[in-house]
Short mmCIF file of C-alpha atoms and ligand atoms in Angstrom, two decimals:
data_model
loop_
_atom_site.label_atom_id
_atom_site.label_comp_id
_atom_site.label_asym_id
_atom_site.label_seq_id
_atom_site.Cartn_x
_atom_site.Cartn_y
_atom_site.Cartn_z
CA MET V 1 0.58 -35.39 -0.20
CA LYS V 2 -2.97 -34.95 1.08
CA THR V 3 -5.05 -37.64 -0.60
CA THR V 4 -8.64 -36.89 0.37
CA GLN V 5 -8.92 -33.68 -1.65
CA GLN V 6 -8.98 -33.18 -5.35
CA VAL V 7 -5.63 -31.99 -6.56
CA LYS V 8 -5.40 -29.12 -9.02
CA ARG V 9 -2.30 -29.11 -11.21
CA VAL V 10 -0.95 -25.93 -12.79
CA LYS V 11 2.26 -24.77 -14.35
CA PHE V 12 2.43 -21.50 -12.38
CA ALA V 13 1.10 -20.45 -9.00
CA ILE V 14 1.34 -16.87 -7.81
CA ILE V 15 0.75 -16.44 -4.11
CA GLY V 16 -0.23 -12.92 -3.10
CA ALA V 17 -2.26 -10.44 -5.16
CA GLY V 18 -0.40 -7.36 -3.93
CA SER V 19 1.80 -5.12 -6.05
CA ALA V 20 4.56 -7.69 -6.63
CA GLY V 21 2.13 -10.57 -7.18
CA LEU V 22 -0.02 -8.63 -9.64
CA THR V 23 3.07 -7.54 -11.59
CA ALA V 24 4.13 -11.19 -11.77
CA TRP V 25 0.57 -12.18 -12.77
CA SER V 26 0.52 -9.68 -15.64
CA GLU V 27 3.76 -11.26 -16.97
CA ILE V 28 2.57 -14.85 -16.55
CA LYS V 29 -0.84 -14.32 -18.17
CA LYS V 30 0.88 -13.01 -21.31
CA GLN V 31 2.45 -16.48 -21.67
CA THR V 32 -0.23 -18.93 -20.60
CA ASP V 33 -3.63 -19.68 -19.10
CA ASP V 34 -2.12 -22.42 -17.00
CA TYR V 35 -1.84 -20.53 -13.72
CA VAL V 36 -3.56 -19.81 -10.45
CA LEU V 37 -3.42 -16.66 -8.31
CA ILE V 38 -3.99 -17.18 -4.59
CA ASP V 39 -4.62 -14.52 -1.95
CA SER V 40 -5.75 -14.68 1.65
CA GLY V 41 -7.17 -11.13 1.61
CA PRO V 42 -7.94 -8.40 2.21
CA LEU V 43 -7.39 -7.59 -1.45
CA GLY V 44 -6.35 -4.23 -2.84
CA THR V 45 -2.56 -4.22 -2.08
CA THR V 46 -0.77 -2.85 0.96
CA CYS V 47 0.24 0.23 -1.04
CA ALA V 48 -3.33 1.29 -1.85
CA ARG V 49 -5.06 -0.07 1.25
CA VAL V 50 -2.87 0.78 4.24
CA GLY V 51 0.44 2.04 2.84
CA CYS V 52 1.71 4.59 0.32
CA MET V 53 -1.64 6.02 -0.72
CA PRO V 54 -3.67 6.57 2.50
CA SER V 55 -0.53 7.87 4.22
CA LYS V 56 0.10 10.40 1.44
CA ALA V 57 -3.57 11.44 1.45
CA LEU V 58 -3.33 12.17 5.19
CA ILE V 59 0.00 14.00 4.80
CA HIS V 60 -1.44 16.17 2.02
CA ILE V 61 -4.30 17.35 4.23
CA ALA V 62 -1.92 17.93 7.17
CA GLU V 63 0.39 20.06 5.01
CA HIS V 64 -2.52 22.26 3.92
CA TYR V 65 -3.80 22.69 7.46
CA GLN V 66 -0.31 23.56 8.63
CA ALA V 67 0.15 26.08 5.81
CA TRP V 68 -3.11 27.85 6.71
CA GLN V 69 -1.99 28.08 10.33
CA GLY V 70 1.02 30.04 9.09
CA ALA V 71 -0.94 32.44 6.86
CA ALA V 72 -0.47 35.41 9.20
CA ALA V 73 3.32 35.26 8.73
CA LEU V 74 2.75 35.85 5.00
CA GLY V 75 0.58 38.89 5.67
CA ILE V 76 -2.66 37.02 5.04
CA GLU V 77 -5.35 37.46 7.64
CA LEU V 78 -7.90 34.69 7.54
CA PRO V 79 -11.46 35.66 8.54
CA ALA V 80 -11.19 33.00 11.26
CA GLN V 81 -8.85 30.28 12.39
CA PRO V 82 -9.25 27.21 10.16
CA ILE V 83 -11.33 24.53 11.85
CA LEU V 84 -10.33 20.93 11.41
CA HIS V 85 -13.04 18.26 11.28
CA ASP V 86 -10.96 15.21 12.00
CA ASP V 87 -13.81 12.80 11.24
CA GLN V 88 -14.09 14.31 7.76
CA VAL V 89 -10.33 14.21 7.26
CA LEU V 90 -10.26 10.50 8.06
CA LYS V 91 -13.32 9.84 5.88
CA ARG V 92 -11.59 11.59 2.99
CA VAL V 93 -8.50 9.43 3.43
CA ARG V 94 -10.70 6.31 3.37
CA ARG V 95 -12.56 7.58 0.31
CA PHE V 96 -9.25 7.85 -1.54
CA ARG V 97 -8.20 4.44 -0.30
CA ASP V 98 -11.46 2.89 -1.48
CA ARG V 99 -11.13 4.57 -4.86
CA PHE V 100 -7.63 3.12 -5.33
CA THR V 101 -8.43 -0.37 -4.04
CA SER V 102 -11.78 -0.78 -5.79
CA GLY V 103 -10.33 0.28 -9.16
CA LEU V 104 -7.45 -2.10 -8.70
CA ILE V 105 -9.58 -5.07 -7.63
CA ALA V 106 -12.07 -4.45 -10.45
CA ASN V 107 -9.27 -4.65 -13.00
CA THR V 108 -7.51 -7.68 -11.57
CA THR V 109 -8.88 -10.38 -9.26
CA ASP V 110 -12.55 -9.53 -9.93
CA LYS V 111 -11.95 -10.46 -13.56
CA LEU V 112 -10.61 -13.89 -12.74
CA SER V 113 -12.70 -17.06 -12.77
CA GLU V 114 -12.56 -19.69 -10.02
CA GLN V 115 -10.14 -21.59 -12.21
CA HIS V 116 -7.63 -18.75 -11.95
CA PHE V 117 -8.23 -17.22 -8.53
CA ILE V 118 -8.39 -18.93 -5.16
CA SER V 119 -9.15 -17.07 -1.98
CA GLY V 120 -7.31 -18.40 1.07
CA ARG V 121 -4.03 -18.62 2.97
CA ALA V 122 -1.39 -20.66 1.16
CA VAL V 123 1.31 -22.88 2.61
CA VAL V 124 4.03 -24.06 0.23
CA TYR V 125 5.89 -27.39 0.32
CA PRO V 126 9.20 -28.22 -1.37
CA ASN V 127 7.54 -30.70 -3.79
CA GLY V 128 5.44 -27.90 -5.31
CA GLU V 129 2.34 -28.63 -3.26
CA ILE V 130 0.39 -25.62 -2.07
CA HIS V 131 -2.23 -26.09 0.61
CA VAL V 132 -5.03 -23.53 0.74
CA ASP V 133 -7.64 -24.53 3.30
CA ASP V 134 -9.17 -27.62 1.70
CA HIS V 135 -7.52 -27.18 -1.67
CA VAL V 136 -4.30 -28.78 -2.78
CA ILE V 137 -2.61 -27.26 -5.78
CA VAL V 138 0.51 -28.70 -7.32
CA ALA V 139 2.47 -26.12 -9.26
CA GLU V 140 5.58 -26.65 -11.36
CA ARG V 141 6.79 -23.13 -10.61
CA ILE V 142 5.75 -20.84 -7.79
CA ILE V 143 5.98 -17.11 -7.21
CA VAL V 144 5.58 -16.04 -3.60
CA ALA V 145 4.65 -12.38 -3.13
CA VAL V 146 2.96 -12.41 0.26
CA GLY V 147 4.17 -9.03 1.54
CA SER V 148 5.09 -8.01 5.07
CA LYS V 149 3.44 -6.93 8.30
CA PRO V 150 4.15 -4.36 11.03
CA ILE V 151 6.47 -5.58 13.79
CA VAL V 152 4.68 -5.73 17.14
CA PRO V 153 6.74 -7.22 19.99
CA ASP V 154 5.29 -10.27 21.76
CA GLY V 155 2.86 -9.34 24.46
CA TRP V 156 2.38 -5.71 23.43
CA SER V 157 -0.92 -6.21 21.60
CA ALA V 158 -2.29 -8.45 24.35
CA ASN V 159 -1.47 -5.82 26.96
CA LEU V 160 -2.48 -2.74 24.98
CA GLY V 161 -5.48 -4.08 23.08
CA ASP V 162 -7.26 -1.36 21.11
CA LEU V 163 -4.92 1.32 22.51
CA ALA V 164 -2.20 0.07 20.13
CA LEU V 165 -2.33 1.21 16.52
CA THR V 166 -0.23 0.21 13.53
CA SER V 167 -0.30 1.44 9.95
CA ASP V 168 -2.76 -1.43 9.35
CA THR V 169 -5.32 0.08 11.74
CA ILE V 170 -4.72 3.82 12.02
CA PHE V 171 -6.66 4.75 8.87
CA GLU V 172 -9.74 3.01 10.33
CA LEU V 173 -10.04 5.55 13.17
CA GLU V 174 -13.27 7.58 13.12
CA THR V 175 -11.66 10.48 14.99
CA LEU V 176 -8.09 11.43 15.87
CA PRO V 177 -6.74 10.72 19.36
CA LYS V 178 -5.88 13.71 21.53
CA ARG V 179 -2.51 12.40 22.74
CA LEU V 180 -0.55 9.80 20.81
CA ALA V 181 2.89 8.25 21.24
CA VAL V 182 4.76 7.09 18.15
CA ILE V 183 7.32 4.38 18.88
CA GLY V 184 9.83 4.05 16.04
CA LEU V 185 10.82 7.10 14.02
CA GLY V 186 11.81 5.41 10.78
CA VAL V 187 10.06 6.30 7.54
CA ILE V 188 6.48 5.41 8.51
CA GLY V 189 6.70 6.72 12.10
CA LEU V 190 8.15 10.02 10.97
CA GLU V 191 5.64 10.53 8.14
CA LEU V 192 2.58 9.68 10.21
CA GLY V 193 3.85 11.28 13.43
CA GLN V 194 4.46 14.62 11.75
CA ALA V 195 1.20 14.55 9.80
CA LEU V 196 -0.79 13.81 12.96
CA ALA V 197 1.08 16.53 14.89
CA TYR V 198 0.20 19.02 12.12
CA LEU V 199 -3.43 17.91 12.42
CA GLY V 200 -3.41 18.92 16.08
CA VAL V 201 -2.68 15.61 17.80
CA GLU V 202 -0.28 15.96 20.75
CA VAL V 203 2.35 13.56 19.45
CA MET V 204 5.32 12.27 21.44
CA GLY V 205 7.99 10.35 19.50
CA PHE V 206 10.30 7.64 20.82
CA ASP V 207 13.12 5.84 19.09
CA ALA V 208 15.56 3.25 20.37
CA GLN V 209 18.29 4.77 18.21
CA GLY V 210 19.26 8.24 17.11
CA GLN V 211 18.29 8.20 13.42
CA VAL V 212 15.10 9.59 11.93
CA GLY V 213 13.48 8.65 8.63
CA GLY V 214 16.22 6.17 7.78
CA LEU V 215 18.88 8.88 7.39
CA GLN V 216 22.44 7.67 7.80
CA ASP V 217 24.60 10.74 7.20
CA PRO V 218 25.08 12.56 10.53
CA PHE V 219 25.11 15.94 8.73
CA CYS V 220 21.52 15.45 7.52
CA ASN V 221 20.32 13.40 10.49
CA GLU V 222 21.45 15.98 13.05
CA PHE V 223 19.54 18.69 11.22
CA MET V 224 16.44 16.53 10.83
CA LEU V 225 16.39 15.51 14.50
CA GLU V 226 16.47 19.17 15.50
CA HIS V 227 13.79 20.07 12.99
CA VAL V 228 11.45 17.21 13.92
CA ALA V 229 11.73 18.23 17.57
CA LYS V 230 10.20 21.57 16.54
CA THR V 231 7.18 19.74 15.13
CA PHE V 232 6.67 17.25 17.99
CA PRO V 233 8.76 16.28 21.04
CA VAL V 234 11.11 13.39 20.43
CA GLN V 235 12.95 11.10 22.82
CA ILE V 236 15.80 9.27 21.07
CA ASN V 237 18.03 6.44 22.31
CA GLN V 238 15.16 5.28 24.48
CA GLN V 239 14.14 1.62 24.52
CA VAL V 240 10.59 2.00 25.81
CA VAL V 241 7.76 -0.43 26.57
CA PRO V 242 4.22 0.97 26.44
CA LEU V 243 1.80 -0.30 29.09
CA ARG V 244 -1.94 -0.15 29.42
CA VAL V 245 -3.08 1.60 32.58
CA GLN V 246 -6.87 1.45 32.61
CA ASN V 247 -7.86 3.21 29.39
CA GLN V 248 -4.58 4.99 28.81
CA VAL V 249 -1.12 4.19 27.54
CA LYS V 250 1.78 4.81 29.90
CA ILE V 251 5.36 5.06 28.72
CA THR V 252 8.19 5.44 31.18
CA TYR V 253 11.43 6.74 29.71
CA GLN V 254 14.69 8.08 31.06
CA GLY V 255 13.70 11.46 32.41
CA GLY V 256 9.96 11.17 32.43
CA GLU V 257 6.66 9.46 32.06
CA TRP V 258 4.14 9.91 29.27
CA LEU V 259 0.40 9.22 29.48
CA GLY V 260 -1.87 9.34 26.48
CA ASP V 261 -4.79 7.86 24.55
CA LYS V 262 -3.10 5.67 21.96
CA VAL V 263 0.28 4.45 20.78
CA LEU V 264 1.27 4.03 17.14
CA LEU V 265 3.76 1.20 16.74
CA THR V 266 6.07 1.86 13.80
CA LEU V 267 8.97 -0.43 14.65
CA GLY V 268 9.50 -1.61 11.08
CA ARG V 269 7.97 -4.37 8.99
CA ARG V 270 8.76 -8.08 8.80
CA PRO V 271 8.31 -10.29 5.70
CA ASN V 272 5.34 -12.63 6.09
CA SER V 273 6.61 -16.15 6.62
CA ASP V 274 3.53 -18.26 7.36
CA TRP V 275 3.55 -19.47 3.72
CA ARG V 276 6.66 -21.55 4.46
CA SER V 277 6.07 -25.18 5.41
CA GLU V 278 8.59 -26.50 7.91
CA ALA V 279 10.97 -27.79 5.24
CA LEU V 280 11.22 -24.32 3.72
CA GLN V 281 11.81 -22.43 6.98
CA ASN V 282 15.57 -22.08 6.66
CA LEU V 283 15.97 -21.63 2.91
CA THR V 284 17.28 -18.25 1.78
CA VAL V 285 16.27 -16.13 -1.19
CA ASP V 286 18.92 -15.20 -3.77
CA PRO V 287 19.00 -11.37 -3.97
CA VAL V 288 19.56 -11.37 -7.75
CA THR V 289 17.42 -14.22 -9.11
CA LEU V 290 14.97 -14.27 -6.15
CA GLN V 291 15.12 -18.07 -6.18
CA LEU V 292 14.38 -19.83 -2.89
CA GLY V 293 17.22 -22.29 -2.28
CA ASP V 294 17.49 -24.37 -5.47
CA LEU V 295 13.74 -24.84 -5.87
CA PRO V 296 11.51 -23.54 -8.70
CA ILE V 297 10.13 -21.03 -6.20
CA PHE V 298 10.75 -17.26 -6.51
CA VAL V 299 10.07 -14.74 -3.77
CA ALA V 300 9.25 -11.13 -4.66
CA GLY V 301 8.26 -7.81 -3.07
CA ASP V 302 8.27 -7.20 0.68
CA ALA V 303 8.25 -10.98 1.19
CA SER V 304 11.84 -11.19 -0.08
CA GLY V 305 12.95 -8.79 2.65
CA PHE V 306 15.36 -6.86 0.41
CA HIS V 307 13.79 -3.44 -0.15
CA GLY V 308 10.33 -2.86 1.33
CA ILE V 309 9.33 -0.22 -1.21
CA LEU V 310 6.84 -0.21 -4.01
CA HIS V 311 8.88 0.24 -7.17
CA GLU V 312 11.26 -2.51 -6.05
CA ALA V 313 8.29 -4.79 -5.31
CA ASN V 314 7.15 -4.28 -8.89
CA ARG V 315 10.65 -4.89 -10.28
CA GLU V 316 11.02 -8.04 -8.22
CA GLY V 317 7.57 -9.24 -9.29
CA LYS V 318 8.70 -9.01 -12.90
CA THR V 319 12.05 -10.70 -12.24
CA ALA V 320 10.36 -13.53 -10.32
CA ALA V 321 7.85 -14.05 -13.15
CA GLN V 322 10.56 -14.07 -15.83
CA ASN V 323 12.63 -16.57 -13.87
CA ALA V 324 9.60 -18.76 -13.24
CA ILE V 325 8.82 -18.69 -16.96
CA HIS V 326 12.38 -19.45 -18.11
CA TYR V 327 13.35 -21.81 -15.27
CA PRO V 328 15.98 -23.35 -15.03
CA VAL V 329 17.60 -20.46 -16.95
CA LEU V 330 17.72 -17.67 -14.39
CA THR V 331 18.61 -14.01 -14.74
CA GLY V 332 18.38 -10.95 -12.53
CA SER V 333 17.05 -7.61 -13.64
CA LYS V 334 19.53 -4.72 -13.67
CA PRO V 335 19.59 -3.29 -10.15
CA LEU V 336 18.07 0.17 -9.88
CA THR V 337 19.91 2.96 -8.11
CA PRO V 338 18.68 2.74 -4.51
CA THR V 339 16.14 5.55 -4.02
CA ALA V 340 14.15 6.11 -0.84
CA ILE V 341 11.89 9.08 -0.21
CA VAL V 342 10.23 10.18 3.01
CA PHE V 343 7.21 12.49 2.79
CA SER V 344 8.07 14.40 5.95
CA ASP V 345 8.63 18.11 6.55
CA PRO V 346 11.08 18.75 5.03
CA GLN V 347 11.10 15.75 2.74
CA LEU V 348 14.00 13.30 2.91
CA CYS V 349 15.68 11.35 0.16
CA ARG V 350 18.52 8.85 0.06
CA VAL V 351 19.98 7.86 -3.29
CA GLY V 352 22.79 5.61 -4.47
CA VAL V 353 25.55 4.34 -2.23
CA SER V 354 24.61 4.88 1.38
CA PHE V 355 26.75 6.75 3.90
CA ASN V 356 27.48 3.57 5.91
CA GLU V 357 28.85 1.79 2.83
CA LEU V 358 31.30 4.55 1.87
CA ASP V 359 35.05 4.53 2.35
CA PRO V 360 35.87 8.16 3.24
CA ARG V 361 39.32 7.85 1.59
CA GLU V 362 37.76 7.14 -1.79
CA ILE V 363 35.18 9.87 -1.97
CA ILE V 364 34.68 13.60 -2.18
CA ILE V 365 31.88 14.84 0.04
CA GLY V 366 29.86 17.98 -0.68
CA SER V 367 27.49 19.67 1.77
CA PHE V 368 25.01 22.53 1.68
CA ASP V 369 22.90 24.10 4.39
CA LEU V 370 19.71 25.54 2.94
CA ASN V 371 19.63 28.40 5.39
CA CYS V 372 22.91 29.62 3.90
CA ASN V 373 21.49 31.10 0.74
CA ASN V 374 19.00 29.74 -1.69
CA GLY V 375 16.69 32.45 -2.97
CA ARG V 376 13.86 30.10 -3.85
CA ALA V 377 13.87 28.41 -0.44
CA ILE V 378 13.85 31.82 1.25
CA VAL V 379 10.85 33.18 -0.66
CA MET V 380 9.02 29.90 -0.12
CA ASP V 381 9.62 30.38 3.63
CA GLN V 382 11.27 26.97 3.59
CA ASP V 383 14.94 27.85 3.92
CA TYR V 384 15.68 24.90 6.17
CA GLY V 385 17.35 21.70 5.13
CA ARG V 386 20.60 20.06 4.20
CA ILE V 387 22.21 18.37 1.22
CA ARG V 388 25.05 15.89 1.31
CA LEU V 389 26.48 14.36 -1.87
CA TYR V 390 29.23 11.80 -2.46
CA ALA V 391 31.38 11.44 -5.59
CA ASP V 392 34.13 9.02 -6.52
CA ARG V 393 37.51 10.65 -5.90
CA THR V 394 39.13 8.98 -8.93
CA SER V 395 36.46 9.22 -11.66
CA GLY V 396 34.45 12.19 -10.40
CA ARG V 397 31.22 10.18 -10.80
CA LEU V 398 28.33 10.98 -8.50
CA LEU V 399 27.77 8.00 -6.19
CA GLY V 400 24.86 9.07 -4.04
CA GLY V 401 23.71 11.37 -1.29
CA GLU V 402 21.10 12.40 1.20
CA LEU V 403 18.69 15.30 1.10
CA ALA V 404 16.61 16.77 3.89
CA MET V 405 14.89 19.66 2.15
CA PRO V 406 11.69 20.84 0.48
CA SER V 407 10.90 19.02 -2.78
CA ALA V 408 13.41 16.26 -2.03
CA GLU V 409 11.00 13.89 -3.82
CA HIS V 410 11.84 15.65 -7.11
CA LEU V 411 15.49 16.60 -6.52
CA GLY V 412 16.13 13.07 -5.30
CA HIS V 413 14.91 11.68 -8.62
CA LEU V 414 17.25 13.95 -10.56
CA LEU V 415 20.13 12.76 -8.42
CA ALA V 416 19.11 9.10 -8.68
CA TRP V 417 18.92 9.38 -12.46
CA SER V 418 22.34 11.10 -12.48
CA VAL V 419 23.84 8.27 -10.40
CA GLN V 420 22.22 5.59 -12.54
CA THR V 421 23.41 7.12 -15.81
CA GLY V 422 26.92 7.51 -14.37
CA LEU V 423 27.16 11.30 -14.63
CA THR V 424 30.36 12.93 -13.39
CA LEU V 425 30.57 16.16 -11.41
CA ASN V 426 31.89 17.82 -14.56
CA GLU V 427 28.89 16.67 -16.62
CA MET V 428 26.42 17.64 -13.92
CA SER V 429 27.97 21.07 -13.53
CA ALA V 430 27.51 21.66 -17.27
CA MET V 431 23.71 21.09 -17.03
CA PRO V 432 21.26 24.00 -17.10
CA PHE V 433 20.21 25.37 -13.69
CA TYR V 434 17.42 27.92 -13.88
CA HIS V 435 17.14 30.78 -11.39
CA PRO V 436 15.64 30.98 -8.83
CA VAL V 437 15.08 27.27 -8.10
CA LEU V 438 15.92 24.81 -5.35
CA GLU V 439 18.14 22.98 -7.83
CA GLU V 440 20.64 25.82 -7.46
CA ALA V 441 21.42 24.41 -4.01
CA VAL V 442 22.43 21.15 -5.69
CA GLN V 443 24.44 23.14 -8.25
CA ASN V 444 26.30 24.82 -5.42
CA VAL V 445 27.29 21.44 -3.94
CA ILE V 446 28.30 20.01 -7.32
CA ASP V 447 30.47 23.04 -8.13
CA THR V 448 32.22 22.94 -4.76
CA MET V 449 32.91 19.22 -5.17
CA LEU V 450 34.11 19.77 -8.72
CA ASP V 451 36.58 22.39 -7.52
CA GLU V 452 37.96 19.88 -5.04
CA PHE V 453 38.07 17.14 -7.69
CA ASN V 454 39.83 19.37 -10.21
CA ALA V 455 42.33 20.59 -7.62
CA GLU V 456 43.23 16.98 -6.78
CA GLN V 457 43.51 16.03 -10.44
CA GLY V 458 45.57 19.16 -11.19
CA LEU V 459 42.81 20.38 -13.57
CA THR V 460 41.01 23.68 -13.91
CA LYS V 461 37.21 23.82 -14.15
CA ASN V 462 35.78 23.93 -17.71
C1 FAD J 501 2.22 3.18 5.92
C2 FAD J 501 3.06 2.75 4.74
C3 FAD J 501 3.51 3.70 3.85
C4 FAD J 501 4.27 3.31 2.75
N1 FAD J 501 4.70 4.27 1.89
C5 FAD J 501 5.44 3.93 0.82
C6 FAD J 501 5.85 4.91 -0.11
O1 FAD J 501 5.54 6.10 0.05
N2 FAD J 501 6.59 4.52 -1.17
C7 FAD J 501 6.95 3.21 -1.34
O2 FAD J 501 7.65 2.92 -2.33
N3 FAD J 501 6.56 2.25 -0.48
C8 FAD J 501 5.81 2.59 0.59
N4 FAD J 501 5.38 1.60 1.45
C9 FAD J 501 5.79 0.21 1.20
C10 FAD J 501 4.94 -0.45 0.10
O3 FAD J 501 3.58 -0.24 0.39
C11 FAD J 501 5.26 -1.94 0.04
O4 FAD J 501 6.64 -2.09 -0.24
C12 FAD J 501 4.48 -2.67 -1.05
O5 FAD J 501 3.12 -2.40 -0.93
C13 FAD J 501 4.72 -4.19 -0.94
O6 FAD J 501 4.00 -4.85 -1.94
P1 FAD J 501 3.96 -6.45 -1.94
O7 FAD J 501 3.35 -6.88 -3.22
O8 FAD J 501 5.27 -7.01 -1.58
O9 FAD J 501 3.00 -6.84 -0.72
P2 FAD J 501 1.41 -6.62 -0.52
O10 FAD J 501 0.86 -5.52 -1.34
O11 FAD J 501 1.24 -6.56 0.95
O12 FAD J 501 0.77 -7.98 -1.07
C14 FAD J 501 0.86 -9.18 -0.36
C15 FAD J 501 -0.42 -9.97 -0.62
O13 FAD J 501 -0.21 -11.31 -0.16
C16 FAD J 501 -1.38 -11.78 0.49
N5 FAD J 501 -0.92 -12.85 1.40
C17 FAD J 501 -0.15 -12.75 2.50
N6 FAD J 501 0.13 -13.95 3.00
C18 FAD J 501 -0.50 -14.86 2.20
C19 FAD J 501 -0.57 -16.28 2.17
N7 FAD J 501 0.09 -17.06 3.05
N8 FAD J 501 -1.32 -16.86 1.22
C20 FAD J 501 -1.97 -16.12 0.29
N9 FAD J 501 -1.91 -14.78 0.25
C21 FAD J 501 -1.18 -14.17 1.18
C22 FAD J 501 -1.96 -10.54 1.17
O14 FAD J 501 -3.35 -10.68 1.40
C23 FAD J 501 -1.63 -9.44 0.15
O15 FAD J 501 -2.71 -9.24 -0.75
C24 FAD J 501 4.60 1.94 2.54
C25 FAD J 501 4.13 0.96 3.43
C26 FAD J 501 3.36 1.36 4.52
C27 FAD J 501 2.85 0.31 5.46
#
């Protein structure tokens, strides 16, 4: 133990004032005043500052601009082509960001006294010591919710300097680049790449593998790859290394060379680990209780490495707080049906059991191609997309599926709720489906799967 400093003793320490940490804090402060919240900054949460919210603000503007470009196809003649002021677009995104972060900070850390909030980077030791700059805090129980950061391979930033962007820096741009490469076409790369392409940036996408937006089912992924290539050129199965050449980025790939102004690195995110003292380096986090090894330390949110999405960060924050409060009695909160949404065009959604986990012998698979016939999609001029659903061959229960279609953010929720409540194909088929709506595409899949299920069971449809 450090001896020169004054030691502060508390029952609970929460490290990280992001979404998971603040959820944990709101649970802890209901129980006691004997806590400290520690954050290294910047405050305001990844979600509001550089994540969910600024990205969706940018996507919203891009979708509008794109829609106006297509007005002529609807028989609408605009008096002039819409003009995009990229500096104003980016200012608007930052205005939203500031609104979200300032409201959040005002209602949380700003309200805390020095006794309850410490600003600084924390390092945790197995004996409950937490070192924050010159402070030493000894906590009986610790919640670690320190988030994650974008993956940037060694040497890339040093070589590329300010030509390399990540989701941490892109929203700080004053103007949009003319030509931009996006390396990594997972969720964040796809969302931002498409939005920027719709805003007039000449985007070129690269991915080391052949999946986009985290899709696993080849039926949906194949469609999405083809569709994305209509919105910006994409090179898949290409392991590329961007290089700085004077003031430009150069990327050499099989079949060509790309030169442009900037590169957006969206290679995934890695849990922050600099909070771990050496003795904690190799300890693992229990996926149910979130306990680190057998210590009174609980790791929540992106820092746990399990989910990397907001609603799970909040759930884990609550679980970690409850387990810290009731330690050594530990529980896990009921797992939610996995639900992941991508705000691309068209939107993507994955719910329930994923394609890679399925045993094809035990499931019925249903598919639908949106260009086949869905009246609503046709009149919306969005009759492109695919649906794939999986049901248990024995019970007929819906297990999960993937959507690549307009409004997948809403349809995906209906499907996730159906999976979580254990609905069968029979029960889902008996639900109301209005006309004309996109949900009729789901109805079509459910009915086809139900026919197959009933035929196998020797039943007729109700
Ligand atoms: C571009 C982008 C778009 C996204 N879009 C979505 C979306 O649409 N939907 C969705 O569900 N999720 C989305 N996410 C993911 C979501 O934002 C994260 O899962 C969520 O914000 C994680 O919250 P957290 O509490 O774990 O971490 P954070 O909010 O990052 O909080 C971690 C906190 O810990 C502090 N900290 C770090 N290290 C230390 C230390 N050693 N000592 C003290 N403090 C420390 C940091 O300053 C920070 O305040 C997106 C992410 C990105 C980047």
